[in-house]
Amino acid sequence: MSTPTRRALTLTPKPAYTLALLTGLYAAQGIPFGFFSQALPVLLREAGMSLKAISLSSLLFLPWALKFLWGPFVDQVGKPRSWLLPLQLCTAGGAAALSLVDLSQGFAMLFAALFVFSLFASVQDVVTDSIAVRLLDSRQRGLGNGIQVGAYRIGMVFGGGLLLYVYARLGSATMFLSMSMLLLLSSMPVLWLRLGKADAAAARTSARELAGGWWLRLREPGVIGFVALIAAYKFGDTMGASLVGPFMRDYGLSKEAIAIIKGSVGSSCGLAGAALGGWLAFRLPRRTVLLAFGIAQTASLALYAAAAQRIGGEPMIWAACIAEHLLGGMATVALFALMMDASDARHAGTDYSLYACAIVCVQGVAGFVGAAIGDAGGYTLVFIVSTVASALGCAALVVGLDRGVGPGLLRDVWAVRSST
């Protein structure tokens, strides 16, 4: 069987515009996510809701776990611009409309609106990933995914910290109007997007084929094996990272110290890791960066194991947190670039969504497994197990791809061993 080839584009935007477009779109996704995860729990708690009730806000993330279902529709129906403009305008308009809602009368309407926001954002994410796969070549995907991770985190800062500050100073109406303006500003590059369908034969695709398109893509040769490899690469890292917050609290650190270490310092290091990882993934072969970043990510978990043994005291926790966010950000960028390499341009939204949802699923499983090990044997054991699992996952990915596991699209990219 011959290696699949990517469909050539008849009209390709300039790289600078492409990167600006992706920056805006990924930041637009981070804004509502930051609001859901950081600002909304504070608003709900202030309204007197219980912690159990606040935990129900996690249902707002459900569309992100199911986004592979609408991937085929995004790939085969309409042009990217015809998806993005209505989605962005609706979310911006919805945010403006929420400024008229009196939160003191209850949060039912807010929850309903935010669920729709999450649904729109998940569809926008599929469209954006499809654009990135189609417009970025194998070298540019390192920079593109650095922008993806970095811009998303910046959007979270605006959606969480900034909007919460605006709420505290000026009230909910100004907060939602500010969200609307941020969404509109991040959408401006879409106005100049001129990109056609990925497949001229899409009009002949039946509704049944669209509904089950994700299953057909999952059954493509090498896809399930590749899903297993990327899951293995992320499992150990996620297992350890999921317990860092509780570990810091049980270690004796104050909430203020944890906020500084994980929030300010951790977020800054995550941004730096995304930028550095994107630059190195642009300069170096995919195999080199995935192996190097995977080993480095594993080493950061070993620092937590040492801290759990009270080695190095609080400075060791700082070192572990900085290493985790910096090196983990680099590894994430490299892995996302590899996922784009494995995505067929004709089915880019579906393919990439399948890989991304697989990572979301493995994160949930890894968090549960980590908690079970932690309850049974303590933090030292769970960090040691996560370190070993991370090392084995990195080895599995590299060895598996060396042996040809995965979609045929990866063969040429993975075969490059030195920068050209």
mmCIF file of C-alpha atoms in Angstrom, residues 11-383:
data_model
loop_
_atom_site.group_PDB
_atom_site.id
_atom_site.type_symbol
_atom_site.label_atom_id
_atom_site.label_comp_id
_atom_site.label_asym_id
_atom_site.label_seq_id
_atom_site.Cartn_x
_atom_site.Cartn_y
_atom_site.Cartn_z
ATOM 1 C CA LEU A 11 -5.116 29.041 -2.257
ATOM 2 C CA THR A 12 -2.674 29.052 0.642
ATOM 3 C CA PRO A 13 -2.512 32.083 2.985
ATOM 4 C CA LYS A 14 0.861 33.541 3.872
ATOM 5 C CA PRO A 15 2.510 31.926 6.913
ATOM 6 C CA ALA A 16 2.381 35.141 8.974
ATOM 7 C CA TYR A 17 -1.377 35.415 8.456
ATOM 8 C CA THR A 18 -1.876 31.721 9.215
ATOM 9 C CA LEU A 19 -0.049 32.044 12.539
ATOM 10 C CA ALA A 20 -2.020 35.214 13.417
ATOM 11 C CA LEU A 21 -5.270 33.436 12.561
ATOM 12 C CA LEU A 22 -4.415 30.426 14.717
ATOM 13 C CA THR A 23 -3.325 32.679 17.585
ATOM 14 C CA GLY A 24 -6.688 34.444 17.603
ATOM 15 C CA LEU A 25 -8.751 31.286 17.266
ATOM 16 C CA TYR A 26 -6.935 29.314 19.963
ATOM 17 C CA ALA A 27 -7.074 32.313 22.311
ATOM 18 C CA ALA A 28 -10.823 32.520 21.650
ATOM 19 C CA GLN A 29 -11.157 28.913 22.851
ATOM 20 C CA GLY A 30 -9.199 29.618 26.022
ATOM 21 C CA ILE A 31 -11.404 32.558 27.049
ATOM 22 C CA PRO A 32 -14.566 30.557 27.866
ATOM 23 C CA PHE A 33 -12.497 27.656 29.225
ATOM 24 C CA GLY A 34 -10.693 30.013 31.612
ATOM 25 C CA PHE A 35 -14.025 31.452 32.694
ATOM 26 C CA PHE A 36 -15.532 27.984 33.313
ATOM 27 C CA SER A 37 -12.553 26.626 35.223
ATOM 28 C CA GLN A 38 -11.389 29.692 37.179
ATOM 29 C CA ALA A 39 -13.952 32.508 37.369
ATOM 30 C CA LEU A 40 -17.246 30.579 37.444
ATOM 31 C CA PRO A 41 -16.483 28.491 40.588
ATOM 32 C CA VAL A 42 -15.723 31.707 42.469
ATOM 33 C CA LEU A 43 -19.011 33.274 41.341
ATOM 34 C CA LEU A 44 -20.960 30.166 42.337
ATOM 35 C CA ARG A 45 -19.304 29.936 45.745
ATOM 36 C CA GLU A 46 -19.974 33.610 46.366
ATOM 37 C CA ALA A 47 -23.633 32.909 45.621
ATOM 38 C CA GLY A 48 -23.625 30.360 48.444
ATOM 39 C CA MET A 49 -23.623 27.154 46.394
ATOM 40 C CA SER A 50 -22.197 23.968 47.868
ATOM 41 C CA LEU A 51 -19.005 22.410 46.589
ATOM 42 C CA LYS A 52 -21.018 19.492 45.189
ATOM 43 C CA ALA A 53 -23.227 21.891 43.254
ATOM 44 C CA ILE A 54 -20.191 23.750 41.968
ATOM 45 C CA SER A 55 -18.690 20.449 40.799
ATOM 46 C CA LEU A 56 -21.599 20.103 38.359
ATOM 47 C CA SER A 57 -19.991 22.879 36.332
ATOM 48 C CA SER A 58 -17.665 20.166 34.987
ATOM 49 C CA LEU A 59 -20.584 19.132 32.750
ATOM 50 C CA LEU A 60 -19.842 22.261 30.745
ATOM 51 C CA PHE A 61 -16.778 20.463 29.359
ATOM 52 C CA LEU A 62 -18.823 17.545 27.965
ATOM 53 C CA PRO A 63 -18.911 18.910 24.374
ATOM 54 C CA TRP A 64 -15.084 18.873 24.330
ATOM 55 C CA ALA A 65 -15.042 15.157 25.111
ATOM 56 C CA LEU A 66 -17.539 14.473 22.309
ATOM 57 C CA LYS A 67 -16.185 16.792 19.640
ATOM 58 C CA PHE A 68 -15.046 13.895 17.440
ATOM 59 C CA LEU A 69 -18.757 13.295 16.681
ATOM 60 C CA TRP A 70 -19.068 16.511 14.663
ATOM 61 C CA GLY A 71 -15.620 16.294 13.104
ATOM 62 C CA PRO A 72 -16.937 14.691 9.876
ATOM 63 C CA PHE A 73 -19.526 17.459 9.436
ATOM 64 C CA VAL A 74 -16.840 20.134 9.781
ATOM 65 C CA ASP A 75 -14.588 18.318 7.313
ATOM 66 C CA GLN A 76 -17.204 17.685 4.643
ATOM 67 C CA VAL A 77 -19.818 20.442 4.949
ATOM 68 C CA GLY A 78 -19.091 24.066 4.105
ATOM 69 C CA LYS A 79 -15.887 26.097 4.165
ATOM 70 C CA PRO A 80 -13.913 26.982 7.325
ATOM 71 C CA ARG A 81 -14.936 30.634 7.170
ATOM 72 C CA SER A 82 -18.634 29.693 6.919
ATOM 73 C CA TRP A 83 -18.241 27.793 10.199
ATOM 74 C CA LEU A 84 -16.038 30.215 12.101
ATOM 75 C CA LEU A 85 -17.807 33.541 11.535
ATOM 76 C CA PRO A 86 -21.266 32.411 12.750
ATOM 77 C CA LEU A 87 -19.756 30.528 15.695
ATOM 78 C CA GLN A 88 -17.645 33.468 16.831
ATOM 79 C CA LEU A 89 -20.389 36.032 16.310
ATOM 80 C CA CYS A 90 -22.912 33.888 18.195
ATOM 81 C CA THR A 91 -20.618 33.417 21.185
ATOM 82 C CA ALA A 92 -19.741 37.124 21.265
ATOM 83 C CA GLY A 93 -23.415 38.051 20.956
ATOM 84 C CA GLY A 94 -24.348 35.529 23.633
ATOM 85 C CA ALA A 95 -21.781 36.999 26.013
ATOM 86 C CA ALA A 96 -23.195 40.471 25.384
ATOM 87 C CA ALA A 97 -26.729 39.178 26.034
ATOM 88 C CA LEU A 98 -25.616 37.696 29.357
ATOM 89 C CA SER A 99 -24.755 41.191 30.515
ATOM 90 C CA LEU A 100 -28.525 41.727 30.818
ATOM 91 C CA VAL A 101 -28.975 38.742 33.148
ATOM 92 C CA ASP A 102 -29.264 39.389 36.872
ATOM 93 C CA LEU A 103 -27.109 36.676 38.467
ATOM 94 C CA SER A 104 -28.750 37.265 41.828
ATOM 95 C CA GLN A 105 -31.933 35.706 40.390
ATOM 96 C CA GLY A 106 -30.211 32.374 39.800
ATOM 97 C CA PHE A 107 -27.691 30.675 37.575
ATOM 98 C CA ALA A 108 -29.931 28.420 35.463
ATOM 99 C CA MET A 109 -29.880 30.731 32.450
ATOM 100 C CA LEU A 110 -26.132 31.286 32.836
ATOM 101 C CA PHE A 111 -25.459 27.530 32.887
ATOM 102 C CA ALA A 112 -27.608 26.971 29.795
ATOM 103 C CA ALA A 113 -25.836 29.780 27.947
ATOM 104 C CA LEU A 114 -22.392 28.569 28.968
ATOM 105 C CA PHE A 115 -23.174 25.029 27.808
ATOM 106 C CA VAL A 116 -24.020 26.451 24.379
ATOM 107 C CA PHE A 117 -20.770 28.449 24.543
ATOM 108 C CA SER A 118 -18.882 25.238 25.241
ATOM 109 C CA LEU A 119 -20.598 23.470 22.350
ATOM 110 C CA PHE A 120 -19.738 26.286 19.940
ATOM 111 C CA ALA A 121 -16.158 26.434 21.205
ATOM 112 C CA SER A 122 -15.705 22.689 20.700
ATOM 113 C CA VAL A 123 -16.925 22.959 17.090
ATOM 114 C CA GLN A 124 -14.649 25.956 16.558
ATOM 115 C CA ASP A 125 -11.778 23.882 17.907
ATOM 116 C CA VAL A 126 -12.394 21.177 15.291
ATOM 117 C CA VAL A 127 -12.448 23.799 12.517
ATOM 118 C CA THR A 128 -9.287 25.455 13.816
ATOM 119 C CA ASP A 129 -7.397 22.174 14.081
ATOM 120 C CA SER A 130 -8.486 21.319 10.552
ATOM 121 C CA ILE A 131 -7.132 24.648 9.293
ATOM 122 C CA ALA A 132 -3.843 24.072 11.106
ATOM 123 C CA VAL A 133 -3.389 20.598 9.623
ATOM 124 C CA ARG A 134 -4.149 21.832 6.107
ATOM 125 C CA LEU A 135 -2.084 25.014 6.137
ATOM 126 C CA LEU A 136 1.006 24.085 8.178
ATOM 127 C CA ASP A 137 3.704 21.838 6.779
ATOM 128 C CA SER A 138 5.569 19.343 8.966
ATOM 129 C CA ARG A 139 8.163 21.903 10.121
ATOM 130 C CA GLN A 140 5.650 24.687 10.760
ATOM 131 C CA ARG A 141 3.481 22.431 12.920
ATOM 132 C CA GLY A 142 5.955 22.786 15.764
ATOM 133 C CA LEU A 143 5.454 26.562 15.760
ATOM 134 C CA GLY A 144 1.741 26.118 15.154
ATOM 135 C CA ASN A 145 1.292 23.905 18.179
ATOM 136 C CA GLY A 146 3.467 26.200 20.279
ATOM 137 C CA ILE A 147 0.974 28.912 19.356
ATOM 138 C CA GLN A 148 -1.913 26.541 20.083
ATOM 139 C CA VAL A 149 -0.772 25.817 23.629
ATOM 140 C CA GLY A 150 0.469 29.355 24.340
ATOM 141 C CA ALA A 151 -2.506 31.235 22.895
ATOM 142 C CA TYR A 152 -4.941 28.923 24.655
ATOM 143 C CA ARG A 153 -3.232 29.584 27.987
ATOM 144 C CA ILE A 154 -3.308 33.341 27.345
ATOM 145 C CA GLY A 155 -7.019 33.053 26.572
ATOM 146 C CA MET A 156 -7.468 31.247 29.884
ATOM 147 C CA VAL A 157 -5.687 34.074 31.702
ATOM 148 C CA PHE A 158 -8.053 36.612 30.133
ATOM 149 C CA GLY A 159 -11.138 34.433 30.616
ATOM 150 C CA GLY A 160 -10.294 33.493 34.183
ATOM 151 C CA GLY A 161 -8.150 36.046 35.979
ATOM 152 C CA LEU A 162 -8.951 39.206 33.996
ATOM 153 C CA LEU A 163 -12.711 38.662 33.796
ATOM 154 C CA LEU A 164 -12.859 37.748 37.474
ATOM 155 C CA TYR A 165 -11.040 40.999 38.296
ATOM 156 C CA VAL A 166 -13.475 42.966 36.116
ATOM 157 C CA TYR A 167 -16.377 41.283 37.904
ATOM 158 C CA ALA A 168 -14.961 42.170 41.308
ATOM 159 C CA ARG A 169 -14.460 45.808 40.320
ATOM 160 C CA LEU A 170 -17.332 46.544 37.929
ATOM 161 C CA GLY A 171 -19.932 43.777 38.177
ATOM 162 C CA SER A 172 -21.257 40.974 36.000
ATOM 163 C CA ALA A 173 -22.644 43.167 33.197
ATOM 164 C CA THR A 174 -19.256 44.721 32.462
ATOM 165 C CA MET A 175 -17.613 41.311 32.814
ATOM 166 C CA PHE A 176 -19.768 39.736 30.095
ATOM 167 C CA LEU A 177 -19.424 42.762 27.822
ATOM 168 C CA SER A 178 -15.659 42.469 28.234
ATOM 169 C CA MET A 179 -15.854 38.781 27.309
ATOM 170 C CA SER A 180 -17.833 39.694 24.210
ATOM 171 C CA MET A 181 -15.227 42.248 23.138
ATOM 172 C CA LEU A 182 -12.375 39.791 23.702
ATOM 173 C CA LEU A 183 -14.122 37.174 21.553
ATOM 174 C CA LEU A 184 -14.741 39.698 18.776
ATOM 175 C CA LEU A 185 -11.126 40.896 18.786
ATOM 176 C CA SER A 186 -9.774 37.361 18.637
ATOM 177 C CA SER A 187 -12.041 36.643 15.663
ATOM 178 C CA MET A 188 -10.863 39.528 13.466
ATOM 179 C CA PRO A 189 -8.375 37.471 11.363
ATOM 180 C CA VAL A 190 -11.244 35.209 10.234
ATOM 181 C CA LEU A 191 -12.576 38.053 8.064
ATOM 182 C CA TRP A 192 -9.641 37.608 5.672
ATOM 183 C CA LEU A 193 -9.717 33.803 5.563
ATOM 184 C CA ARG A 194 -10.104 32.377 2.052
ATOM 185 C CA LEU A 195 -9.885 28.607 2.178
ATOM 186 C CA GLY A 196 -12.060 26.142 0.304
ATOM 187 C CA LYS A 197 -13.256 22.670 1.141
ATOM 188 C CA ALA A 198 -10.671 19.971 1.701
ATOM 189 C CA ASP A 199 -12.424 17.527 -0.623
ATOM 190 C CA ALA A 200 -14.407 18.417 -3.738
ATOM 191 C CA ALA A 201 -16.307 15.118 -3.429
ATOM 192 C CA ALA A 202 -17.760 16.107 -0.064
ATOM 193 C CA ALA A 203 -21.120 17.071 -1.578
ATOM 194 C CA ARG A 204 -21.742 13.394 -2.374
ATOM 195 C CA THR A 205 -21.276 12.309 1.258
ATOM 196 C CA SER A 206 -24.505 10.965 2.755
ATOM 197 C CA ALA A 207 -25.874 11.965 6.157
ATOM 198 C CA ARG A 208 -25.284 8.421 7.412
ATOM 199 C CA GLU A 209 -21.637 8.562 6.346
ATOM 200 C CA LEU A 210 -21.234 11.907 8.093
ATOM 201 C CA ALA A 211 -22.760 10.612 11.329
ATOM 202 C CA GLY A 212 -20.476 7.577 11.379
ATOM 203 C CA GLY A 213 -17.461 9.192 9.780
ATOM 204 C CA TRP A 214 -15.456 9.195 13.004
ATOM 205 C CA TRP A 215 -15.813 5.401 13.294
ATOM 206 C CA LEU A 216 -14.624 4.921 9.718
ATOM 207 C CA ARG A 217 -11.563 7.067 10.437
ATOM 208 C CA LEU A 218 -10.850 5.147 13.642
ATOM 209 C CA ARG A 219 -10.792 1.927 11.609
ATOM 210 C CA GLU A 220 -8.223 3.268 9.139
ATOM 211 C CA PRO A 221 -4.962 1.263 9.149
ATOM 212 C CA GLY A 222 -2.655 2.277 11.981
ATOM 213 C CA VAL A 223 -5.038 4.716 13.706
ATOM 214 C CA ILE A 224 -5.923 2.590 16.753
ATOM 215 C CA GLY A 225 -2.256 1.687 17.237
ATOM 216 C CA PHE A 226 -1.314 5.371 17.094
ATOM 217 C CA VAL A 227 -4.039 6.244 19.623
ATOM 218 C CA ALA A 228 -2.547 3.658 21.986
ATOM 219 C CA LEU A 229 0.941 5.144 21.575
ATOM 220 C CA ILE A 230 -0.044 8.747 22.285
ATOM 221 C CA ALA A 231 -2.142 7.569 25.255
ATOM 222 C CA ALA A 232 0.904 5.764 26.643
ATOM 223 C CA TYR A 233 3.041 8.890 26.139
ATOM 224 C CA LYS A 234 0.665 11.029 28.244
ATOM 225 C CA PHE A 235 -0.502 8.506 30.844
ATOM 226 C CA GLY A 236 2.349 8.675 33.354
ATOM 227 C CA ASP A 237 2.733 12.449 33.161
ATOM 228 C CA THR A 238 -0.988 13.003 33.689
ATOM 229 C CA MET A 239 -1.106 10.542 36.586
ATOM 230 C CA GLY A 240 1.516 12.468 38.522
ATOM 231 C CA ALA A 241 0.326 15.956 37.561
ATOM 232 C CA SER A 242 -3.250 15.235 38.681
ATOM 233 C CA LEU A 243 -2.147 14.943 42.330
ATOM 234 C CA VAL A 244 0.270 17.864 42.522
ATOM 235 C CA GLY A 245 -2.302 20.242 44.046
ATOM 236 C CA PRO A 246 -3.433 17.868 46.821
ATOM 237 C CA PHE A 247 0.211 16.920 47.460
ATOM 238 C CA MET A 248 1.177 20.560 47.995
ATOM 239 C CA ARG A 249 -1.751 21.064 50.356
ATOM 240 C CA ASP A 250 -0.978 17.938 52.373
ATOM 241 C CA TYR A 251 2.708 18.883 52.432
ATOM 242 C CA GLY A 252 1.689 21.951 54.413
ATOM 243 C CA LEU A 253 1.817 24.748 51.875
ATOM 244 C CA SER A 254 -0.726 27.533 52.248
ATOM 245 C CA LYS A 255 -3.384 28.225 49.613
ATOM 246 C CA GLU A 256 -1.612 31.478 48.788
ATOM 247 C CA ALA A 257 1.704 29.684 48.225
ATOM 248 C CA ILE A 258 0.026 27.038 46.068
ATOM 249 C CA ALA A 259 -1.660 29.763 44.010
ATOM 250 C CA ILE A 260 1.693 31.424 43.386
ATOM 251 C CA ILE A 261 3.556 28.207 42.586
ATOM 252 C CA LYS A 262 0.903 26.547 40.400
ATOM 253 C CA GLY A 263 -0.812 29.668 39.148
ATOM 254 C CA SER A 264 1.609 32.483 38.463
ATOM 255 C CA VAL A 265 4.899 30.592 38.245
ATOM 256 C CA GLY A 266 3.430 27.421 36.745
ATOM 257 C CA SER A 267 1.433 29.252 34.071
ATOM 258 C CA SER A 268 4.410 31.393 33.106
ATOM 259 C CA CYS A 269 6.624 28.323 32.800
ATOM 260 C CA GLY A 270 3.923 26.572 30.765
ATOM 261 C CA LEU A 271 3.887 29.471 28.311
ATOM 262 C CA ALA A 272 7.668 29.437 28.145
ATOM 263 C CA GLY A 273 7.626 25.677 27.556
ATOM 264 C CA ALA A 274 5.117 26.044 24.732
ATOM 265 C CA ALA A 275 7.232 28.746 23.076
ATOM 266 C CA LEU A 276 10.500 26.861 23.483
ATOM 267 C CA GLY A 277 8.944 23.558 22.459
ATOM 268 C CA GLY A 278 7.438 25.128 19.346
ATOM 269 C CA TRP A 279 10.763 26.647 18.308
ATOM 270 C CA LEU A 280 12.685 23.409 18.866
ATOM 271 C CA ALA A 281 10.018 21.348 17.096
ATOM 272 C CA PHE A 282 10.429 23.724 14.140
ATOM 273 C CA ARG A 283 14.216 23.285 14.157
ATOM 274 C CA LEU A 284 14.620 19.601 15.034
ATOM 275 C CA PRO A 285 13.225 16.309 13.693
ATOM 276 C CA ARG A 286 10.016 15.017 15.247
ATOM 277 C CA ARG A 287 11.638 11.867 16.653
ATOM 278 C CA THR A 288 14.373 13.874 18.371
ATOM 279 C CA VAL A 289 12.055 16.295 20.160
ATOM 280 C CA LEU A 290 9.553 13.653 21.252
ATOM 281 C CA LEU A 291 12.292 11.482 22.728
ATOM 282 C CA ALA A 292 14.166 14.357 24.375
ATOM 283 C CA PHE A 293 11.055 16.087 25.722
ATOM 284 C CA GLY A 294 9.601 12.773 26.899
ATOM 285 C CA ILE A 295 12.728 12.014 28.922
ATOM 286 C CA ALA A 296 12.756 15.545 30.330
ATOM 287 C CA GLN A 297 9.074 15.320 31.249
ATOM 288 C CA THR A 298 9.794 12.046 33.072
ATOM 289 C CA ALA A 299 12.636 13.677 35.008
ATOM 290 C CA SER A 300 10.278 16.371 36.311
ATOM 291 C CA LEU A 301 8.084 13.687 37.880
ATOM 292 C CA ALA A 302 11.124 12.227 39.634
ATOM 293 C CA LEU A 303 11.568 15.599 41.363
ATOM 294 C CA TYR A 304 8.091 15.275 42.868
ATOM 295 C CA ALA A 305 9.002 11.800 44.136
ATOM 296 C CA ALA A 306 12.016 13.326 45.878
ATOM 297 C CA ALA A 307 9.885 16.130 47.329
ATOM 298 C CA ALA A 308 7.400 13.567 48.659
ATOM 299 C CA GLN A 309 10.300 12.048 50.603
ATOM 300 C CA ARG A 310 10.985 15.485 52.113
ATOM 301 C CA ILE A 311 14.226 15.750 50.145
ATOM 302 C CA GLY A 312 15.126 19.372 49.414
ATOM 303 C CA GLY A 313 12.186 20.838 51.290
ATOM 304 C CA GLU A 314 9.950 23.489 49.731
ATOM 305 C CA PRO A 315 12.613 24.549 47.148
ATOM 306 C CA MET A 316 12.372 21.034 45.677
ATOM 307 C CA ILE A 317 8.625 21.519 45.201
ATOM 308 C CA TRP A 318 9.308 24.790 43.390
ATOM 309 C CA ALA A 319 11.881 23.083 41.192
ATOM 310 C CA ALA A 320 9.503 20.222 40.427
ATOM 311 C CA CYS A 321 6.626 22.571 39.544
ATOM 312 C CA ILE A 322 8.799 24.722 37.285
ATOM 313 C CA ALA A 323 10.193 21.628 35.554
ATOM 314 C CA GLU A 324 6.756 20.031 35.218
ATOM 315 C CA HIS A 325 5.184 23.034 33.483
ATOM 316 C CA LEU A 326 8.207 23.975 31.386
ATOM 317 C CA LEU A 327 9.139 20.477 30.208
ATOM 318 C CA GLY A 328 5.562 19.215 30.109
ATOM 319 C CA GLY A 329 4.625 22.150 27.873
ATOM 320 C CA MET A 330 7.454 21.277 25.500
ATOM 321 C CA ALA A 331 6.404 17.614 25.342
ATOM 322 C CA THR A 332 2.763 18.557 24.754
ATOM 323 C CA VAL A 333 3.662 20.787 21.808
ATOM 324 C CA ALA A 334 5.773 18.032 20.228
ATOM 325 C CA LEU A 335 2.989 15.466 20.706
ATOM 326 C CA PHE A 336 0.343 17.780 19.212
ATOM 327 C CA ALA A 337 2.580 18.358 16.197
ATOM 328 C CA LEU A 338 2.873 14.587 15.741
ATOM 329 C CA MET A 339 -0.922 14.283 15.938
ATOM 330 C CA MET A 340 -1.224 16.812 13.116
ATOM 331 C CA ASP A 341 1.320 14.819 11.105
ATOM 332 C CA ALA A 342 -0.931 11.771 11.496
ATOM 333 C CA SER A 343 -4.077 13.627 10.351
ATOM 334 C CA ASP A 344 -5.210 13.349 6.736
ATOM 335 C CA ALA A 345 -5.905 16.815 5.305
ATOM 336 C CA ARG A 346 -9.173 15.571 3.762
ATOM 337 C CA HIS A 347 -10.401 14.479 7.214
ATOM 338 C CA ALA A 348 -8.290 16.779 9.368
ATOM 339 C CA GLY A 349 -10.964 17.835 11.844
ATOM 340 C CA THR A 350 -12.115 14.259 12.432
ATOM 341 C CA ASP A 351 -8.643 12.728 12.719
ATOM 342 C CA TYR A 352 -7.200 15.341 15.046
ATOM 343 C CA SER A 353 -10.351 15.348 17.191
ATOM 344 C CA LEU A 354 -10.106 11.580 17.630
ATOM 345 C CA TYR A 355 -6.517 11.895 18.844
ATOM 346 C CA ALA A 356 -7.311 14.842 21.110
ATOM 347 C CA CYS A 357 -10.342 13.091 22.644
ATOM 348 C CA ALA A 358 -8.211 10.002 23.248
ATOM 349 C CA ILE A 359 -5.867 12.154 25.327
ATOM 350 C CA VAL A 360 -8.827 13.600 27.269
ATOM 351 C CA CYS A 361 -10.007 10.061 28.036
ATOM 352 C CA VAL A 362 -6.581 8.865 29.124
ATOM 353 C CA GLN A 363 -6.251 11.899 31.392
ATOM 354 C CA GLY A 364 -9.439 10.898 33.184
ATOM 355 C CA VAL A 365 -8.287 7.301 33.591
ATOM 356 C CA ALA A 366 -4.785 8.351 34.679
ATOM 357 C CA GLY A 367 -6.209 10.714 37.295
ATOM 358 C CA PHE A 368 -8.377 7.945 38.745
ATOM 359 C CA VAL A 369 -5.516 5.418 38.771
ATOM 360 C CA GLY A 370 -3.186 7.961 40.373
ATOM 361 C CA ALA A 371 -5.722 8.727 43.102
ATOM 362 C CA ALA A 372 -6.222 5.009 43.818
ATOM 363 C CA ILE A 373 -2.467 4.426 44.103
ATOM 364 C CA GLY A 374 -2.067 7.537 46.249
ATOM 365 C CA ASP A 375 -4.798 6.440 48.662
ATOM 366 C CA ALA A 376 -3.264 2.993 48.931
ATOM 367 C CA GLY A 377 0.442 3.805 49.152
ATOM 368 C CA GLY A 378 0.943 7.548 49.511
ATOM 369 C CA TYR A 379 2.402 10.291 47.343
ATOM 370 C CA THR A 380 5.901 8.839 47.070
ATOM 371 C CA LEU A 381 4.558 5.649 45.516
ATOM 372 C CA VAL A 382 2.290 7.412 43.050
ATOM 373 C CA PHE A 383 5.061 9.732 41.862
#
